[in-house]
CSV table of N, CA, C and O in Angstrom, one decimal:
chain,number,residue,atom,x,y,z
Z,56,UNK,N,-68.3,52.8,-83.8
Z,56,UNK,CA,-69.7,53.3,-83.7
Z,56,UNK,C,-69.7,54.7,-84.4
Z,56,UNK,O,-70.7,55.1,-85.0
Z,57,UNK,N,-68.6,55.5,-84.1
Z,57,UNK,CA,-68.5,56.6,-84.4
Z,57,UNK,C,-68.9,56.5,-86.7
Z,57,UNK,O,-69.7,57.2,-87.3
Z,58,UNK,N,-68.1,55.6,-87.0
Z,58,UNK,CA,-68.5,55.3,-88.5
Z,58,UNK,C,-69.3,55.3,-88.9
Z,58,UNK,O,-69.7,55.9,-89.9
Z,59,UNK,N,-70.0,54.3,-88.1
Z,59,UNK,CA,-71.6,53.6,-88.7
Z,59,UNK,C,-72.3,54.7,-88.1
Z,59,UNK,O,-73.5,54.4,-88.2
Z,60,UNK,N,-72.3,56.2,-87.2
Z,60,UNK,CA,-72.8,57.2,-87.0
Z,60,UNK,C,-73.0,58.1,-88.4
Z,60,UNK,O,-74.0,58.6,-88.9
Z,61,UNK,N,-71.8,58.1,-88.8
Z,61,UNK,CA,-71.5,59.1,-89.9
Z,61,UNK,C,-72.2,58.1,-91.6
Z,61,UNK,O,-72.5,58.6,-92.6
Z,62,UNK,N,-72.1,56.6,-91.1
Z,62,UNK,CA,-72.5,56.2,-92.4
Z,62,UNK,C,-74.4,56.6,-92.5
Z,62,UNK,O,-75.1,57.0,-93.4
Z,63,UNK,N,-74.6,56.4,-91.5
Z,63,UNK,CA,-76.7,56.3,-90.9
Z,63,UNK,C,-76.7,58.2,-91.5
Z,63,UNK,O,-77.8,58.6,-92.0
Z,64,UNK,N,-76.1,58.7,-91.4
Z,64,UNK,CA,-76.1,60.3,-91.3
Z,64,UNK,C,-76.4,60.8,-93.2
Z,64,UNK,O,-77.0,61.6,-93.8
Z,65,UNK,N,-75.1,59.4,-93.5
Z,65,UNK,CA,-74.9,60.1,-95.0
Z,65,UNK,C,-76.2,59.0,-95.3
Z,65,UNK,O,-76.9,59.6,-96.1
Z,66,UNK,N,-76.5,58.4,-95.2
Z,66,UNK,CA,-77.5,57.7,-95.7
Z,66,UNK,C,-78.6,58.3,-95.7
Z,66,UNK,O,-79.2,58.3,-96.7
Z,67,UNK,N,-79.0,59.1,-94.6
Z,67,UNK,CA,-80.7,59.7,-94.1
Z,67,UNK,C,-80.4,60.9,-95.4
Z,67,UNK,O,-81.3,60.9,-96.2
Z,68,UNK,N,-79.2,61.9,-95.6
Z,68,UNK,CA,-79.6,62.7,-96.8
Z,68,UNK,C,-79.3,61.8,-97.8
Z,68,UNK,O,-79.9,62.3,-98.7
Z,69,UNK,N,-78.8,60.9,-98.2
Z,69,UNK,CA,-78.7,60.7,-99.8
Z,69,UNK,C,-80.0,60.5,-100.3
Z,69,UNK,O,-80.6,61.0,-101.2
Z,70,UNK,N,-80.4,59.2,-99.4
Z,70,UNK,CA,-81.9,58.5,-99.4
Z,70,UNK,C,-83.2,60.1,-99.5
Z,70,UNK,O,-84.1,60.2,-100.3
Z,71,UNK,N,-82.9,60.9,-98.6
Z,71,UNK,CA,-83.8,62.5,-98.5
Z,71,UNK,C,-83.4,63.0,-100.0
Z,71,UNK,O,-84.4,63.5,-100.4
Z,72,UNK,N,-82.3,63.2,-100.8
Z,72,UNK,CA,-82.0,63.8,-102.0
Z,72,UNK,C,-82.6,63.1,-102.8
Z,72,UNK,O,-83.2,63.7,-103.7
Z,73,UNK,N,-82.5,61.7,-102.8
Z,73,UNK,CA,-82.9,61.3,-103.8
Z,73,UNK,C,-84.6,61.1,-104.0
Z,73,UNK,O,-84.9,61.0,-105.2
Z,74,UNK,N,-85.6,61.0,-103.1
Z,74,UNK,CA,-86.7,61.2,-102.5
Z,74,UNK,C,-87.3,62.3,-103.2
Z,74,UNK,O,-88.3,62.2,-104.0
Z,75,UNK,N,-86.5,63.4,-102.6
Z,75,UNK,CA,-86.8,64.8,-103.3
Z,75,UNK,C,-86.5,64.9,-104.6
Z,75,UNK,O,-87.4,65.5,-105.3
Z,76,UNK,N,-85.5,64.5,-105.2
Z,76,UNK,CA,-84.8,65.2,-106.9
Z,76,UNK,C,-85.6,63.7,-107.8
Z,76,UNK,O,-85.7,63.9,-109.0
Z,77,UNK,N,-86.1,62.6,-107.5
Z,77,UNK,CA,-86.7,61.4,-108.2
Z,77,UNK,C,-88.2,61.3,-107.9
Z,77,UNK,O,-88.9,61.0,-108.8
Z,78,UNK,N,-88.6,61.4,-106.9
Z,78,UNK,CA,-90.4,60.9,-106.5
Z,78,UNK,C,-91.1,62.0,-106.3
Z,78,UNK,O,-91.5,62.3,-105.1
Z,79,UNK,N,-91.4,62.4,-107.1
Z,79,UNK,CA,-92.6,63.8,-106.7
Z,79,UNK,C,-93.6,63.5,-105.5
Z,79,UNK,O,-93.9,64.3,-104.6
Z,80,UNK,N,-94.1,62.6,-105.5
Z,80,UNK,CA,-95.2,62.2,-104.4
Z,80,UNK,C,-94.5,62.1,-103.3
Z,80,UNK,O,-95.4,61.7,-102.5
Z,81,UNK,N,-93.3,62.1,-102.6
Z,81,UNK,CA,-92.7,62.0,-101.4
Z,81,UNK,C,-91.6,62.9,-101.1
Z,81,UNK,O,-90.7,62.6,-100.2
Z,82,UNK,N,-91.7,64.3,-102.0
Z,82,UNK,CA,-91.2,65.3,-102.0
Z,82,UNK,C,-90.6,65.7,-100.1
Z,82,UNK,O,-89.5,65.7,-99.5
Z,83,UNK,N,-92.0,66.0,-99.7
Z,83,UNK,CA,-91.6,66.8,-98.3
Z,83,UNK,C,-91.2,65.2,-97.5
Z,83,UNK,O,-90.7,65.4,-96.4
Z,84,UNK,N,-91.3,63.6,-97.7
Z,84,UNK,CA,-90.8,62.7,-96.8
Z,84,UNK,C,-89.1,63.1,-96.9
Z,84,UNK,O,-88.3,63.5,-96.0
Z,85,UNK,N,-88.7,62.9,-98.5
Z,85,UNK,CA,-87.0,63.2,-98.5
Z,85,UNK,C,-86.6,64.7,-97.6
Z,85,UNK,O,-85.7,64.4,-96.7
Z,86,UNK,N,-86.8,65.9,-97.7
Z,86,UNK,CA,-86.7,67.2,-97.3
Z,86,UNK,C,-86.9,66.5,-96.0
Z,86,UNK,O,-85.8,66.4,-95.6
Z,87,UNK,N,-87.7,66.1,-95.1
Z,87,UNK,CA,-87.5,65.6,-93.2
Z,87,UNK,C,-86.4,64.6,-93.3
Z,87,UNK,O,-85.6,64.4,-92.4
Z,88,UNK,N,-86.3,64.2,-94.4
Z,88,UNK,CA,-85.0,62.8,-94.3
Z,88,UNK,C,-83.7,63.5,-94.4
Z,88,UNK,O,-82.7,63.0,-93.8
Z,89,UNK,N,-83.5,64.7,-95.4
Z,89,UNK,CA,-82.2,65.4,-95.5
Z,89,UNK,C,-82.0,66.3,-93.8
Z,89,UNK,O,-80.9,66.5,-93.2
Z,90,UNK,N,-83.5,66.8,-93.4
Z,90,UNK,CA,-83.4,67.8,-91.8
Z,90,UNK,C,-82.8,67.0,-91.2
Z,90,UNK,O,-81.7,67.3,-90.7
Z,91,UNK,N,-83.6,65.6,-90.8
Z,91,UNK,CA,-83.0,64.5,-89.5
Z,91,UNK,C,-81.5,64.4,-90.0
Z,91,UNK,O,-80.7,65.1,-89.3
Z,92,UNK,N,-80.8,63.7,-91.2
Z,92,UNK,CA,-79.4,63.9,-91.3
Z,92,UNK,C,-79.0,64.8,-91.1
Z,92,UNK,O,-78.3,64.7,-90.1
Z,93,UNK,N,-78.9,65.8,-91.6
Z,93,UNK,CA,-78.6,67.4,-90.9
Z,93,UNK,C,-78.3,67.5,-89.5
Z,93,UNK,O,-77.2,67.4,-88.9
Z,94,UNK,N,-79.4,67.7,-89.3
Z,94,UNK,CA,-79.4,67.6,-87.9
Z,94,UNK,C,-78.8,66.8,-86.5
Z,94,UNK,O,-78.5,67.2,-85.4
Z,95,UNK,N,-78.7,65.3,-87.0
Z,95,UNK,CA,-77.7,64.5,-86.6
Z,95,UNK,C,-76.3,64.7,-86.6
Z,95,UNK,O,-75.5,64.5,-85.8
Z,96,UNK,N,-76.2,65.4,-87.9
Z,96,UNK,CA,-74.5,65.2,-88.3
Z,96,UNK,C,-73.8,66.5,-87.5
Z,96,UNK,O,-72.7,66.8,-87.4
Z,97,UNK,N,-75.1,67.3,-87.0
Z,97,UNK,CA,-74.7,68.5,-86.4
Z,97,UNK,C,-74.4,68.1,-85.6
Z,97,UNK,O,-73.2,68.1,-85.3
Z,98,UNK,N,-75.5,67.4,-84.5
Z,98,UNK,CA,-75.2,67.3,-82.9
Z,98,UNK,C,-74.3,66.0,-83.0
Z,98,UNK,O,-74.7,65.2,-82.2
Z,99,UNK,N,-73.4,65.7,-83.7
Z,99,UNK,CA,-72.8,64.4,-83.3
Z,99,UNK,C,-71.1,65.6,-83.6
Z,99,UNK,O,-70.2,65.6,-82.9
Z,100,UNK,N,-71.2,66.3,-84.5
Z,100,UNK,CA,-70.0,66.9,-84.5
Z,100,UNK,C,-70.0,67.8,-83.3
Z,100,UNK,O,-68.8,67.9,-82.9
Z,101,UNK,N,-70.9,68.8,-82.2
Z,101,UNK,CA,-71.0,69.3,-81.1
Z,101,UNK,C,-70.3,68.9,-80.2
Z,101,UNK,O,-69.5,69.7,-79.7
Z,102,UNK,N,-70.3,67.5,-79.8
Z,102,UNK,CA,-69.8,66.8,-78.7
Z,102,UNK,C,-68.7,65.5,-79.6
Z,102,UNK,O,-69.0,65.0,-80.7
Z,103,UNK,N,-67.7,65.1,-79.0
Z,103,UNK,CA,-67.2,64.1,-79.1
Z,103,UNK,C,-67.7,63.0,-78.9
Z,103,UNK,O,-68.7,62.9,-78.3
Z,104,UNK,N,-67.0,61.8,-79.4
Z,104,UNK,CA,-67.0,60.9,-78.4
Z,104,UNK,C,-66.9,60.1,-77.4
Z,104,UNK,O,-67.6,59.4,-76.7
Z,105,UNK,N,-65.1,60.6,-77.5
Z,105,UNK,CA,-64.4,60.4,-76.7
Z,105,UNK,C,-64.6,61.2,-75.4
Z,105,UNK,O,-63.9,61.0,-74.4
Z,106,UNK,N,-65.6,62.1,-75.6
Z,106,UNK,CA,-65.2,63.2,-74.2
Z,106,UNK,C,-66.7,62.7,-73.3
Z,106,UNK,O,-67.8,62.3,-73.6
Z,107,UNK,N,-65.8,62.9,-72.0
Z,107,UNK,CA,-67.2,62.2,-71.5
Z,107,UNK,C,-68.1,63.1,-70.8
Z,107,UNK,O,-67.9,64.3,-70.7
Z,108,UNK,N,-69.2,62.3,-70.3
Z,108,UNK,CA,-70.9,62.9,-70.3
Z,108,UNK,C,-70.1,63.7,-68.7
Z,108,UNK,O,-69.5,63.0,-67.9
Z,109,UNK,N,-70.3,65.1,-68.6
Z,109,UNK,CA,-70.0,66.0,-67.3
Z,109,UNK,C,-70.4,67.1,-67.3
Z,109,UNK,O,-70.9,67.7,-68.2
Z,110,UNK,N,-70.3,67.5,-66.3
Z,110,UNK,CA,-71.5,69.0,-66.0
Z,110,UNK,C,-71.2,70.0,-66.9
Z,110,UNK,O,-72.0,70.9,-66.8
Z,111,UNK,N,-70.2,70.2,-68.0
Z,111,UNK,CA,-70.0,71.1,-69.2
Z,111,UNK,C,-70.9,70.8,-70.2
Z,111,UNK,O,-71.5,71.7,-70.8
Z,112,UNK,N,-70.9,69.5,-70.4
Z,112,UNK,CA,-71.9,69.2,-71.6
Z,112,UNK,C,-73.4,69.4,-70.9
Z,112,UNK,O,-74.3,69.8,-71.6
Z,113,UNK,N,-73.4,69.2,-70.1
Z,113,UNK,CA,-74.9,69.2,-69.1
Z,113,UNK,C,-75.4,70.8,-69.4
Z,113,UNK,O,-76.5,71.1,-69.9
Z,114,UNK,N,-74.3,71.6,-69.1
Z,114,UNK,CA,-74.8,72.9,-69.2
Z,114,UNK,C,-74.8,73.2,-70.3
Z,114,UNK,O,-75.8,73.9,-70.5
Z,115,UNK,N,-73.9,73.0,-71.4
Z,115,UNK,CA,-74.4,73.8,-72.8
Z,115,UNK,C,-75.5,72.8,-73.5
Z,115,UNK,O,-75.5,72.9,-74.7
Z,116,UNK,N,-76.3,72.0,-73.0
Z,116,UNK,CA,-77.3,71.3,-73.6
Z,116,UNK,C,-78.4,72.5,-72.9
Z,116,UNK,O,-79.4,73.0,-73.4
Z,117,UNK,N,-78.0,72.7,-72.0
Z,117,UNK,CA,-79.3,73.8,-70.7
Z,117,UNK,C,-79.4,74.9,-71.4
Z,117,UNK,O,-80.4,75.5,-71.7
Z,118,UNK,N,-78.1,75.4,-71.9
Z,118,UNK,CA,-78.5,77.0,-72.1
Z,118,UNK,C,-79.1,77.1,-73.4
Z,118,UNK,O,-80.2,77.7,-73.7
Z,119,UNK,N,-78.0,76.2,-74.5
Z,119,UNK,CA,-79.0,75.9,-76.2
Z,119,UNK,C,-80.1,75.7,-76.3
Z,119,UNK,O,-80.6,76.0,-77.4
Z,120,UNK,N,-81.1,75.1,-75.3
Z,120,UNK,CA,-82.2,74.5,-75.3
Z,120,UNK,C,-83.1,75.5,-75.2
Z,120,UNK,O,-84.0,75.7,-75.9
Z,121,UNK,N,-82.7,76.3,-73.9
Z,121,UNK,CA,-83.2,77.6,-73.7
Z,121,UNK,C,-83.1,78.9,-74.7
Z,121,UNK,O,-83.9,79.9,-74.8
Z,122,UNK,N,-82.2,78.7,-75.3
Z,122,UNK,CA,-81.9,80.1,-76.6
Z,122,UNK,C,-82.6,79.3,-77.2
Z,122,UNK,O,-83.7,79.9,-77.2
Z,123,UNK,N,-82.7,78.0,-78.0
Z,123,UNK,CA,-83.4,77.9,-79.1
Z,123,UNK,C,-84.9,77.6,-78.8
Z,123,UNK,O,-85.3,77.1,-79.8
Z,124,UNK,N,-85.8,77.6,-77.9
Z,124,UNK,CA,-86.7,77.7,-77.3
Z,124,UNK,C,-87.0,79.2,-77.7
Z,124,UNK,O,-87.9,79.4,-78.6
Z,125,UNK,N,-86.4,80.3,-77.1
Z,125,UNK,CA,-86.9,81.3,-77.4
Z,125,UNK,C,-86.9,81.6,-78.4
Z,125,UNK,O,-87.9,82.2,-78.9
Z,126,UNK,N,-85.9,81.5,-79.1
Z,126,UNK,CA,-85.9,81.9,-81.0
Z,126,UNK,C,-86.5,81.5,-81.9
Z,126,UNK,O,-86.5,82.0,-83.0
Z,127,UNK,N,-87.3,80.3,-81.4
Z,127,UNK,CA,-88.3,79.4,-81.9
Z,127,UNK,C,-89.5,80.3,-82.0
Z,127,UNK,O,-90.3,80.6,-82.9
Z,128,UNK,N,-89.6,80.6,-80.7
Z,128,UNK,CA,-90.9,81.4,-80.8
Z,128,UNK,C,-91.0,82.3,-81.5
Z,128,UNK,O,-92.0,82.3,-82.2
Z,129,UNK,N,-90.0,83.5,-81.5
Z,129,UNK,CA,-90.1,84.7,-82.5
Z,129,UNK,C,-89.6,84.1,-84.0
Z,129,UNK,O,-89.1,84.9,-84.7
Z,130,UNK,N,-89.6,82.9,-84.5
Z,130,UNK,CA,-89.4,82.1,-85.5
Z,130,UNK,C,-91.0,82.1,-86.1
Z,130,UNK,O,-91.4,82.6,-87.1
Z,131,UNK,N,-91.6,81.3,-85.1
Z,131,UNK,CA,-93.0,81.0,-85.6
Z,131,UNK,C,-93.6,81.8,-85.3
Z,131,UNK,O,-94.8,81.5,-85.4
Z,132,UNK,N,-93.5,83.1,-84.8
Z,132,UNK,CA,-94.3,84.0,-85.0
Z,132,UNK,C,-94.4,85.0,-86.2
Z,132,UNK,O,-95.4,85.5,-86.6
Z,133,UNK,N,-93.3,85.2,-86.6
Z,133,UNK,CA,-92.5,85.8,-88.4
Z,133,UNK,C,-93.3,85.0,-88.9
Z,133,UNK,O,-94.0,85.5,-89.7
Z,134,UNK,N,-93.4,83.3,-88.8
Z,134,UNK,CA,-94.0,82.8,-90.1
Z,134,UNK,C,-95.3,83.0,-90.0
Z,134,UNK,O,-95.7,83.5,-91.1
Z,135,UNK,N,-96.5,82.9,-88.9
Z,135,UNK,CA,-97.6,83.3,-88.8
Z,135,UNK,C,-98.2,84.2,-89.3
Z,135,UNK,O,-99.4,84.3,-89.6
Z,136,UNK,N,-97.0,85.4,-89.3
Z,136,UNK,CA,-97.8,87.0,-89.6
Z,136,UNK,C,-97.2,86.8,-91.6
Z,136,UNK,O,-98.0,87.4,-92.3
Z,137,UNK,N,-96.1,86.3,-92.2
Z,137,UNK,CA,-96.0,86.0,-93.1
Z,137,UNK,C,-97.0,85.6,-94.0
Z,137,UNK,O,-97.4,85.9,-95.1
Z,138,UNK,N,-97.7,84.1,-92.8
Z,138,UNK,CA,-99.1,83.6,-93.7
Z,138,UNK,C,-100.0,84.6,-93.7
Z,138,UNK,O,-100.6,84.7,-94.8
Z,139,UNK,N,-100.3,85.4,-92.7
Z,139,UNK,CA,-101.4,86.3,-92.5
Z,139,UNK,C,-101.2,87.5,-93.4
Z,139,UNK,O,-102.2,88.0,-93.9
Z,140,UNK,N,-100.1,87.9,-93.5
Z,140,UNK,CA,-100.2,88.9,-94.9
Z,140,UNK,C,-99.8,88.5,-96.4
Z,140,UNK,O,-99.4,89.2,-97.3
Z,141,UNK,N,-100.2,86.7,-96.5
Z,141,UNK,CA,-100.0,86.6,-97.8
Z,141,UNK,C,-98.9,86.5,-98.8
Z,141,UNK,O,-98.8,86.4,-100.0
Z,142,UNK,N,-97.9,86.4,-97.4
Z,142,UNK,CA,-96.3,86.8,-98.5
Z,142,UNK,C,-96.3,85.3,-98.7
Z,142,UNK,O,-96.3,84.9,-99.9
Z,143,UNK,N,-96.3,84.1,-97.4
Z,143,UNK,CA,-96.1,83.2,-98.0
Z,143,UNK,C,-97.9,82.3,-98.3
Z,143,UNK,O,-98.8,82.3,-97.5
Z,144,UNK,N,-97.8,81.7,-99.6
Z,144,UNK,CA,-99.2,81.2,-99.2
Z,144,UNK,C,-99.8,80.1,-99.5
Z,144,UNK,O,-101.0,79.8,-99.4
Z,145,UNK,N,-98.8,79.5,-99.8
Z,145,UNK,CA,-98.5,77.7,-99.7
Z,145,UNK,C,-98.6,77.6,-98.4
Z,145,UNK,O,-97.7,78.2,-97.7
Z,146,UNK,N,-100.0,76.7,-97.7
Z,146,UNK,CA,-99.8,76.6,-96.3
Z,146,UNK,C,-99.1,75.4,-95.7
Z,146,UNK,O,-98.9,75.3,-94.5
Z,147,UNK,N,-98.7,74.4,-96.6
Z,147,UNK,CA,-98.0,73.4,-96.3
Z,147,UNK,C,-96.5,73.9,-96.5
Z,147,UNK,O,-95.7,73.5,-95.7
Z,148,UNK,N,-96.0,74.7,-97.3
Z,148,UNK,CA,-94.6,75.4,-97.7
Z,148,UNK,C,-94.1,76.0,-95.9
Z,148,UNK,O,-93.0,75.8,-95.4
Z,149,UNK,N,-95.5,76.7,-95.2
Z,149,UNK,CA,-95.1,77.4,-94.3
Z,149,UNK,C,-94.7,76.5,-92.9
Z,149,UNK,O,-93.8,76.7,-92.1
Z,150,UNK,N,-95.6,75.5,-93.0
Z,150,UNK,CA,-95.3,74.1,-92.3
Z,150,UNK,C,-93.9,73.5,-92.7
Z,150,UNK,O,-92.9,73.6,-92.0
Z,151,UNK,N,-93.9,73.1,-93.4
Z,151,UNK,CA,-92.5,72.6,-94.1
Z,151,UNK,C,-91.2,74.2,-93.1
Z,151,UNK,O,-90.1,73.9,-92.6
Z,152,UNK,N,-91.5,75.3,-93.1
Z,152,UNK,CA,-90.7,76.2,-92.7
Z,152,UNK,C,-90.1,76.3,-91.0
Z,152,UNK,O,-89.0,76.6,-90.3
Z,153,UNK,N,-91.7,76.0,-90.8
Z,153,UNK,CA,-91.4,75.9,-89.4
Z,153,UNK,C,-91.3,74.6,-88.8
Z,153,UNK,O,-91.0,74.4,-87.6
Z,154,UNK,N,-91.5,73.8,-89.7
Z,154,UNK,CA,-90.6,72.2,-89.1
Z,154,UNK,C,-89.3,72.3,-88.9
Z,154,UNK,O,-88.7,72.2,-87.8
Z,155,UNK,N,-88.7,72.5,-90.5
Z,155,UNK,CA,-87.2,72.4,-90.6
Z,155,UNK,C,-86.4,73.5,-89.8
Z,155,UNK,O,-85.2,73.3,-89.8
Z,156,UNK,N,-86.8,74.7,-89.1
Z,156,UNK,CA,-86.9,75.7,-88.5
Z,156,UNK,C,-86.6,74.9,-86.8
Z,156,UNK,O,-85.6,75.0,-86.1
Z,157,UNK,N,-87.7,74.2,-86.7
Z,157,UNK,CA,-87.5,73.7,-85.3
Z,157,UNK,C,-86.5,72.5,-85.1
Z,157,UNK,O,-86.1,72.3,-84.0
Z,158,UNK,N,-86.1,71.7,-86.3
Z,158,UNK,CA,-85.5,70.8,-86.3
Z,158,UNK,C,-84.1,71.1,-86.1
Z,158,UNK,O,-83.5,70.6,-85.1
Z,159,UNK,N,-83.5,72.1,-87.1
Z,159,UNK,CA,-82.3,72.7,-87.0
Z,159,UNK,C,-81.7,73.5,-86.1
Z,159,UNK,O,-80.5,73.5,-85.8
Z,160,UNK,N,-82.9,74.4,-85.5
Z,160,UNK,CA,-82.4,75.1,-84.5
Z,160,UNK,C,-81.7,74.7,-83.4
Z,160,UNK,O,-80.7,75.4,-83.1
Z,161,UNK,N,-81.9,73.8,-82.7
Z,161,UNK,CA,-81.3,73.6,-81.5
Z,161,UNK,C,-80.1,72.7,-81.9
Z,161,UNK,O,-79.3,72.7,-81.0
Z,162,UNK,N,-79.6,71.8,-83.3
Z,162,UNK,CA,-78.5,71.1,-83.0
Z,162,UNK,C,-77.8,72.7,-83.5
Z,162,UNK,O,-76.7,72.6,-82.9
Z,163,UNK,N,-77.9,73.7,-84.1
Z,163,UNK,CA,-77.1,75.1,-84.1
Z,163,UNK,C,-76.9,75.9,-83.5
Z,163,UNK,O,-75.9,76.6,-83.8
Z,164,UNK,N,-77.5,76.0,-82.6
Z,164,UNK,CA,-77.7,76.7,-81.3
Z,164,UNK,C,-76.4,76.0,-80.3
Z,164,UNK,O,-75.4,76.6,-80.0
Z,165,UNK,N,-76.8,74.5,-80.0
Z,165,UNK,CA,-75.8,73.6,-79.6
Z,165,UNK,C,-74.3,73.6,-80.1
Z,165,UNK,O,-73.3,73.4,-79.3
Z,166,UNK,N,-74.2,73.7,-80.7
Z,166,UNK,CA,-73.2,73.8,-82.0
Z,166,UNK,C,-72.5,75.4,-81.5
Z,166,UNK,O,-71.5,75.4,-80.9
Z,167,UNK,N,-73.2,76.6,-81.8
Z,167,UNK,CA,-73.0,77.5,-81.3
Z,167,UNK,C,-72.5,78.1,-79.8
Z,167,UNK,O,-71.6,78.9,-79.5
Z,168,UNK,N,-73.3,77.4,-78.9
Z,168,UNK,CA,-72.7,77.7,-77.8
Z,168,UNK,C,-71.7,76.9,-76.8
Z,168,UNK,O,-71.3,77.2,-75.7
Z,169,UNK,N,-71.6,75.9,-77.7
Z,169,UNK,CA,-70.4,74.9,-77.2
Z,169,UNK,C,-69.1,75.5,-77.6
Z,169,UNK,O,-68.1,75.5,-76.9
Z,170,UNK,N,-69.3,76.0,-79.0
Z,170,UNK,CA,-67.7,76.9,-79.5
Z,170,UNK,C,-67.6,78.4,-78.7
Z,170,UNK,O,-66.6,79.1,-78.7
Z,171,UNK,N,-68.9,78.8,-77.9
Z,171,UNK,CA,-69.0,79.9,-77.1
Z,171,UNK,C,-68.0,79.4,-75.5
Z,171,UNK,O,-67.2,80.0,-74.9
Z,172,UNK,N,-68.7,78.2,-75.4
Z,172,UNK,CA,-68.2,77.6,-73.5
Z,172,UNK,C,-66.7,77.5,-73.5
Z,172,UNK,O,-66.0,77.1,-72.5
């Protein structure tokens, strides 16, 4: 399982790279296809498999959740005031920021405080 984890993982960015660097019209579909791989390959390296589901994993899912919750917010609030003074001003660029923003943060966060516990 663990294989066919890591093959579905390399698949979601190859398929996202190629999306983006070949099809102009499905630019930002590949860029969500390389985040979700990302993002998977993070939280699958976080935890084992072998190790089993118990109140350590329980807790660093609680506390990550909560750090990346708050950093989220002073996340999208940087991008808001960003749009609002014009620095960025592609409004879909800024969406695209704070998607891949929300997507990544918590398997990093996770990632983060599991090498902290």
């Amino acid at each position: 399982m663990k294989r066919l984890n890591i093959l579905l993982d390399l698949a979601l960015i190859g398929m996202g790279i190629y999306m983006t660097m070949e099809i102009p019209e499905t630019k930002m579909t590949g860029i969500v296809l390389i985040l979700a791989g990302v993002a998977s390959r993070i939280t699958a390296v976080s935890f084992s498999p072998d190790e089993t589901h118990d109140e350590r994993q329980y807790e660093v899912k609680i506390r990550s959740g909560h750090i990346a919750y708050l950093i989220s917010i002073g996340y999208l609030f940087v991008i808001l005031v960003l749009v609002n003074l014009s620095i960025i001003q592609d409004i879909q660029f800024a969406m695209l920021l704070a998607f891949g923003g929300q997507v990544l943060l918590f398997p990093l966060t996770l990632l983060y405080v599991n090498r902290k516990m």
